[in-house]
Amino acid sequence: MAPFVTFIGRHDSGKTTLARRVARHLLKKGYRVAVLKSTKETGLLPDDPPGTDTAGYREEGVAEVALVAPDGMVLRRKGLRESPRALAFRLFPDADIVLGEGFKHAEGVPKIEVARAEVSRSLLREEVPGVVAVAADFSVEGTSFDLADHAGVARFIEERFLRPGGGAAGRPRLLVDGREVPLNAYVRGSLAGVLWGFIGALRGTAGAVCAEIRLCRGRSRRPGA
């Protein structure tokens, strides 16, 4: 599961600009970067044109419809039932890191706050959990960067979340009902050892480097059950 780090800040603070520049630095270093952006606006995505197959499925009440083409994929879902971290995990399984924009109230998600004096000197880190650093155009106590220091922010993310020992790359992660459950080093090692032991005994798994397992219990998917 790729590390998920999100940029937060007040409106017009420069979140998108900083996130884009940081993504550029990480991409140049060879990391596979994905982005998950939040918005309060609705109606941004046009409805499927009437008469199309995807529109027909939605008219029948199908909640999730994906259109797969040679040059990309479009996924439509009604409502948001999962946490941002769970969405990042499910949508971008091959990413080295997922950068977010928004999600300031998300629990268990490390956040980098972006602030400009012209907008407000009052920091969100006093109001929301998980802020690990601040990028601002004014002096800030604690771990902070100049707003123009895109490379410094990218380096901070790399050292804290991507390099061996600095983040969660390569470690087993556990999501339960859309929430990440913290695992200590002993449990991580034991769980990985047991699972890879079973997987390695199966045909067609030689040389495998990544495995995904989904377990559900206690709920029947049968209509009326």
Tab-separated table of C-alpha atoms in Angstrom:
chain	number	residue	atom	x	y	z
A	1	MET	CA	0.000	0.000	0.000
A	2	ALA	CA	1.518	3.289	-1.101
A	3	PRO	CA	1.996	6.073	1.445
A	4	PHE	CA	-0.735	8.721	1.240
A	5	VAL	CA	0.221	12.324	2.025
A	6	THR	CA	-2.225	15.163	1.473
A	7	PHE	CA	-1.797	18.924	1.045
A	8	ILE	CA	-4.245	21.086	2.957
A	9	GLY	CA	-4.747	24.817	3.264
A	10	ARG	CA	-7.228	27.620	3.033
A	11	HIS	CA	-8.765	28.646	-0.284
A	12	ASP	CA	-6.191	30.236	-2.638
A	13	SER	CA	-3.288	29.249	-0.396
A	14	GLY	CA	-1.464	27.550	-3.267
A	15	LYS	CA	-2.120	23.875	-2.496
A	16	THR	CA	-2.425	22.806	-6.122
A	17	THR	CA	0.678	24.692	-7.248
A	18	LEU	CA	2.842	23.180	-4.516
A	19	ALA	CA	1.418	19.675	-4.960
A	20	ARG	CA	2.079	19.807	-8.712
A	21	ARG	CA	5.674	20.944	-8.237
A	22	VAL	CA	6.297	18.270	-5.614
A	23	ALA	CA	4.822	15.637	-7.926
A	24	ARG	CA	7.172	16.815	-10.665
A	25	HIS	CA	10.232	16.417	-8.413
A	26	LEU	CA	9.197	12.926	-7.319
A	27	LEU	CA	8.447	11.849	-10.883
A	28	LYS	CA	11.891	13.028	-12.003
A	29	LYS	CA	13.388	10.774	-9.338
A	30	GLY	CA	11.581	7.799	-10.838
A	31	TYR	CA	8.742	7.401	-8.353
A	32	ARG	CA	5.285	6.443	-9.582
A	33	VAL	CA	3.023	9.219	-8.327
A	34	ALA	CA	-0.780	9.229	-8.178
A	35	VAL	CA	-3.065	12.060	-7.056
A	36	LEU	CA	-6.364	12.026	-5.155
A	37	LYS	CA	-8.092	15.422	-5.051
A	38	SER	CA	-11.093	16.418	-2.974
A	39	THR	CA	-13.648	19.087	-3.861
A	40	LYS	CA	-16.776	20.439	-2.209
A	41	GLU	CA	-18.347	21.229	-5.573
A	42	THR	CA	-20.882	18.948	-7.230
A	43	GLY	CA	-21.942	18.648	-10.847
A	44	LEU	CA	-18.384	18.982	-12.147
A	45	LEU	CA	-18.570	15.701	-14.035
A	46	PRO	CA	-21.050	15.680	-16.919
A	47	ASP	CA	-23.693	12.985	-16.942
A	48	ASP	CA	-23.351	10.164	-19.425
A	49	PRO	CA	-25.059	11.174	-22.685
A	50	PRO	CA	-28.614	9.776	-22.936
A	51	GLY	CA	-28.767	6.636	-24.990
A	52	THR	CA	-25.249	5.458	-24.170
A	53	ASP	CA	-24.692	2.063	-22.611
A	54	THR	CA	-23.218	3.531	-19.419
A	55	ALA	CA	-26.198	5.883	-19.022
A	56	GLY	CA	-28.509	2.906	-19.459
A	57	TYR	CA	-26.891	0.992	-16.624
A	58	ARG	CA	-27.166	4.005	-14.324
A	59	GLU	CA	-30.828	4.448	-15.269
A	60	GLU	CA	-31.382	0.872	-14.120
A	61	GLY	CA	-29.992	1.808	-10.709
A	62	VAL	CA	-26.482	0.377	-10.992
A	63	ALA	CA	-24.368	2.337	-8.491
A	64	GLU	CA	-20.932	1.638	-9.972
A	65	VAL	CA	-20.151	1.705	-13.683
A	66	ALA	CA	-16.700	1.676	-15.293
A	67	LEU	CA	-15.934	2.354	-18.945
A	68	VAL	CA	-12.641	0.865	-20.105
A	69	ALA	CA	-11.052	2.073	-23.348
A	70	PRO	CA	-7.624	1.508	-24.932
A	71	ASP	CA	-6.483	4.954	-23.773
A	72	GLY	CA	-7.944	5.056	-20.268
A	73	MET	CA	-10.789	4.289	-17.894
A	74	VAL	CA	-13.673	6.232	-16.352
A	75	LEU	CA	-15.257	5.039	-13.092
A	76	ARG	CA	-18.522	6.431	-11.731
A	77	ARG	CA	-19.671	5.683	-8.200
A	78	LYS	CA	-22.571	7.003	-6.173
A	79	GLY	CA	-21.501	8.448	-2.854
A	80	LEU	CA	-18.270	8.048	-0.914
A	81	ARG	CA	-18.256	5.102	1.460
A	82	GLU	CA	-14.525	4.768	2.026
A	83	SER	CA	-11.851	6.820	3.702
A	84	PRO	CA	-9.359	8.717	1.506
A	85	ARG	CA	-6.612	6.275	2.503
A	86	ALA	CA	-8.745	3.297	1.496
A	87	LEU	CA	-9.606	4.976	-1.817
A	88	ALA	CA	-5.932	5.645	-2.505
A	89	PHE	CA	-5.153	2.002	-1.793
A	90	ARG	CA	-7.884	0.633	-4.053
A	91	LEU	CA	-7.546	3.093	-6.931
A	92	PHE	CA	-3.753	3.241	-7.191
A	93	PRO	CA	-2.289	-0.158	-6.254
A	94	ASP	CA	0.835	0.343	-8.388
A	95	ALA	CA	1.775	3.823	-7.165
A	96	ASP	CA	4.848	4.418	-5.026
A	97	ILE	CA	3.113	7.349	-3.359
A	98	VAL	CA	-0.308	8.989	-3.526
A	99	LEU	CA	-0.453	12.757	-3.094
A	100	GLY	CA	-3.740	14.190	-1.926
A	101	GLU	CA	-5.247	17.635	-2.084
A	102	GLY	CA	-7.832	18.437	0.544
A	103	PHE	CA	-9.153	15.869	3.059
A	104	LYS	CA	-8.110	18.127	5.941
A	105	HIS	CA	-10.354	16.328	8.438
A	106	ALA	CA	-9.254	12.810	7.425
A	107	GLU	CA	-7.995	10.821	10.394
A	108	GLY	CA	-4.717	8.929	10.282
A	109	VAL	CA	-3.499	10.798	7.193
A	110	PRO	CA	-0.261	12.838	7.294
A	111	LYS	CA	-0.854	16.378	6.046
A	112	ILE	CA	1.324	19.187	4.743
A	113	GLU	CA	-0.293	22.560	5.305
A	114	VAL	CA	0.129	25.292	2.702
A	115	ALA	CA	-0.245	28.880	3.892
A	116	ARG	CA	0.131	32.376	2.459
A	117	ALA	CA	0.168	35.507	4.585
A	118	GLU	CA	-2.033	37.274	2.040
A	119	VAL	CA	-4.764	34.706	2.714
A	120	SER	CA	-4.330	34.032	6.441
A	121	ARG	CA	-1.585	33.623	9.022
A	122	SER	CA	-3.871	31.442	11.122
A	123	LEU	CA	-2.798	27.835	10.625
A	124	LEU	CA	-5.127	24.886	10.200
A	125	ARG	CA	-2.764	22.693	12.203
A	126	GLU	CA	-4.353	24.218	15.287
A	127	GLU	CA	-7.723	22.851	14.145
A	128	VAL	CA	-7.082	19.529	12.382
A	129	PRO	CA	-4.977	16.463	13.233
A	130	GLY	CA	-2.042	15.007	11.363
A	131	VAL	CA	-0.151	18.083	10.098
A	132	VAL	CA	3.498	16.984	9.832
A	133	ALA	CA	4.905	20.083	8.121
A	134	VAL	CA	3.956	23.561	6.933
A	135	ALA	CA	4.959	25.308	3.702
A	136	ALA	CA	4.426	29.051	4.038
A	137	ASP	CA	5.646	32.439	2.836
A	138	PHE	CA	6.083	33.597	6.439
A	139	SER	CA	7.978	32.297	9.462
A	140	VAL	CA	6.446	29.228	11.130
A	141	GLU	CA	7.652	27.259	14.151
A	142	GLY	CA	8.271	23.533	13.853
A	143	THR	CA	8.943	21.580	10.672
A	144	SER	CA	8.399	24.109	7.918
A	145	PHE	CA	9.497	25.118	4.432
A	146	ASP	CA	9.430	28.236	2.350
A	147	LEU	CA	6.423	28.109	0.062
A	148	ALA	CA	8.730	28.269	-2.961
A	149	ASP	CA	10.942	25.397	-1.746
A	150	HIS	CA	9.239	22.709	-3.816
A	151	ALA	CA	12.361	20.536	-3.852
A	152	GLY	CA	12.658	20.722	-0.068
A	153	VAL	CA	9.079	19.561	0.441
A	154	ALA	CA	9.611	16.735	-2.056
A	155	ARG	CA	12.803	15.700	-0.266
A	156	PHE	CA	10.976	15.712	3.084
A	157	ILE	CA	8.276	13.428	1.674
A	158	GLU	CA	10.865	11.123	0.143
A	159	GLU	CA	12.919	10.797	3.318
A	160	ARG	CA	9.960	10.387	5.644
A	161	PHE	CA	7.628	8.219	3.577
A	162	LEU	CA	9.512	6.586	0.704
A	163	ARG	CA	13.038	5.638	1.701
A	164	PRO	CA	13.656	2.334	3.544
A	165	GLY	CA	12.884	2.825	7.211
A	166	GLY	CA	11.243	6.167	6.559
A	167	GLY	CA	7.821	5.078	5.448
A	168	ALA	CA	5.523	2.170	4.766
A	169	ALA	CA	6.775	1.054	1.359
A	170	GLY	CA	6.954	-2.732	1.234
A	171	ARG	CA	5.292	-3.246	4.606
A	172	PRO	CA	2.034	-5.197	4.937
A	173	ARG	CA	-0.938	-2.908	5.589
A	174	LEU	CA	-4.304	-3.861	7.053
A	175	LEU	CA	-7.595	-2.161	6.192
A	176	VAL	CA	-10.660	-3.173	8.204
A	177	ASP	CA	-14.001	-1.789	7.023
A	178	GLY	CA	-12.184	1.003	5.191
A	179	ARG	CA	-9.959	1.974	8.141
A	180	GLU	CA	-6.261	1.289	8.414
A	181	VAL	CA	-5.379	-0.688	11.528
A	182	PRO	CA	-1.863	0.052	12.864
A	183	LEU	CA	0.460	-2.955	13.005
A	184	ASN	CA	3.597	-3.083	15.119
A	185	ALA	CA	6.840	-4.515	13.753
A	186	TYR	CA	6.255	-7.975	15.241
A	187	VAL	CA	2.744	-8.318	13.821
A	188	ARG	CA	3.853	-6.985	10.423
A	189	GLY	CA	6.694	-9.473	10.225
A	190	SER	CA	4.596	-12.404	11.446
A	191	LEU	CA	1.682	-11.623	9.147
A	192	ALA	CA	3.928	-11.199	6.117
A	193	GLY	CA	5.802	-14.404	6.875
A	194	VAL	CA	2.644	-16.502	7.259
A	195	LEU	CA	0.942	-15.108	4.158
A	196	TRP	CA	3.992	-15.373	1.916
A	197	GLY	CA	4.520	-18.900	3.207
A	198	PHE	CA	1.045	-19.943	2.035
A	199	ILE	CA	1.314	-17.977	-1.209
A	200	GLY	CA	4.707	-19.447	-2.043
A	201	ALA	CA	3.241	-22.962	-1.864
A	202	LEU	CA	0.697	-22.188	-4.600
A	203	ARG	CA	1.245	-22.763	-8.285
A	204	GLY	CA	2.015	-19.752	-10.414
A	205	THR	CA	3.387	-17.625	-7.582
A	206	ALA	CA	7.112	-18.035	-8.188
A	207	GLY	CA	8.842	-14.674	-8.181
A	208	ALA	CA	5.776	-12.804	-6.892
A	209	VAL	CA	6.586	-9.446	-5.292
A	210	CYS	CA	3.115	-8.148	-4.387
A	211	ALA	CA	-0.016	-9.894	-3.110
A	212	GLU	CA	-3.506	-8.630	-2.285
A	213	ILE	CA	-5.974	-10.496	-0.079
A	214	ARG	CA	-9.537	-9.412	0.713
A	215	LEU	CA	-11.490	-11.122	3.509
A	216	CYS	CA	-15.177	-10.608	4.307
A	217	ARG	CA	-17.373	-12.362	6.841
A	218	GLY	CA	-20.736	-12.141	8.538
A	219	ARG	CA	-22.663	-10.593	5.648
A	220	SER	CA	-24.450	-12.408	2.876
A	221	ARG	CA	-24.607	-10.829	-0.564
A	222	ARG	CA	-27.696	-12.814	-1.520
A	223	PRO	CA	-30.772	-10.669	-2.245
A	224	GLY	CA	-33.177	-10.724	0.672
A	225	ALA	CA	-30.743	-12.504	2.983
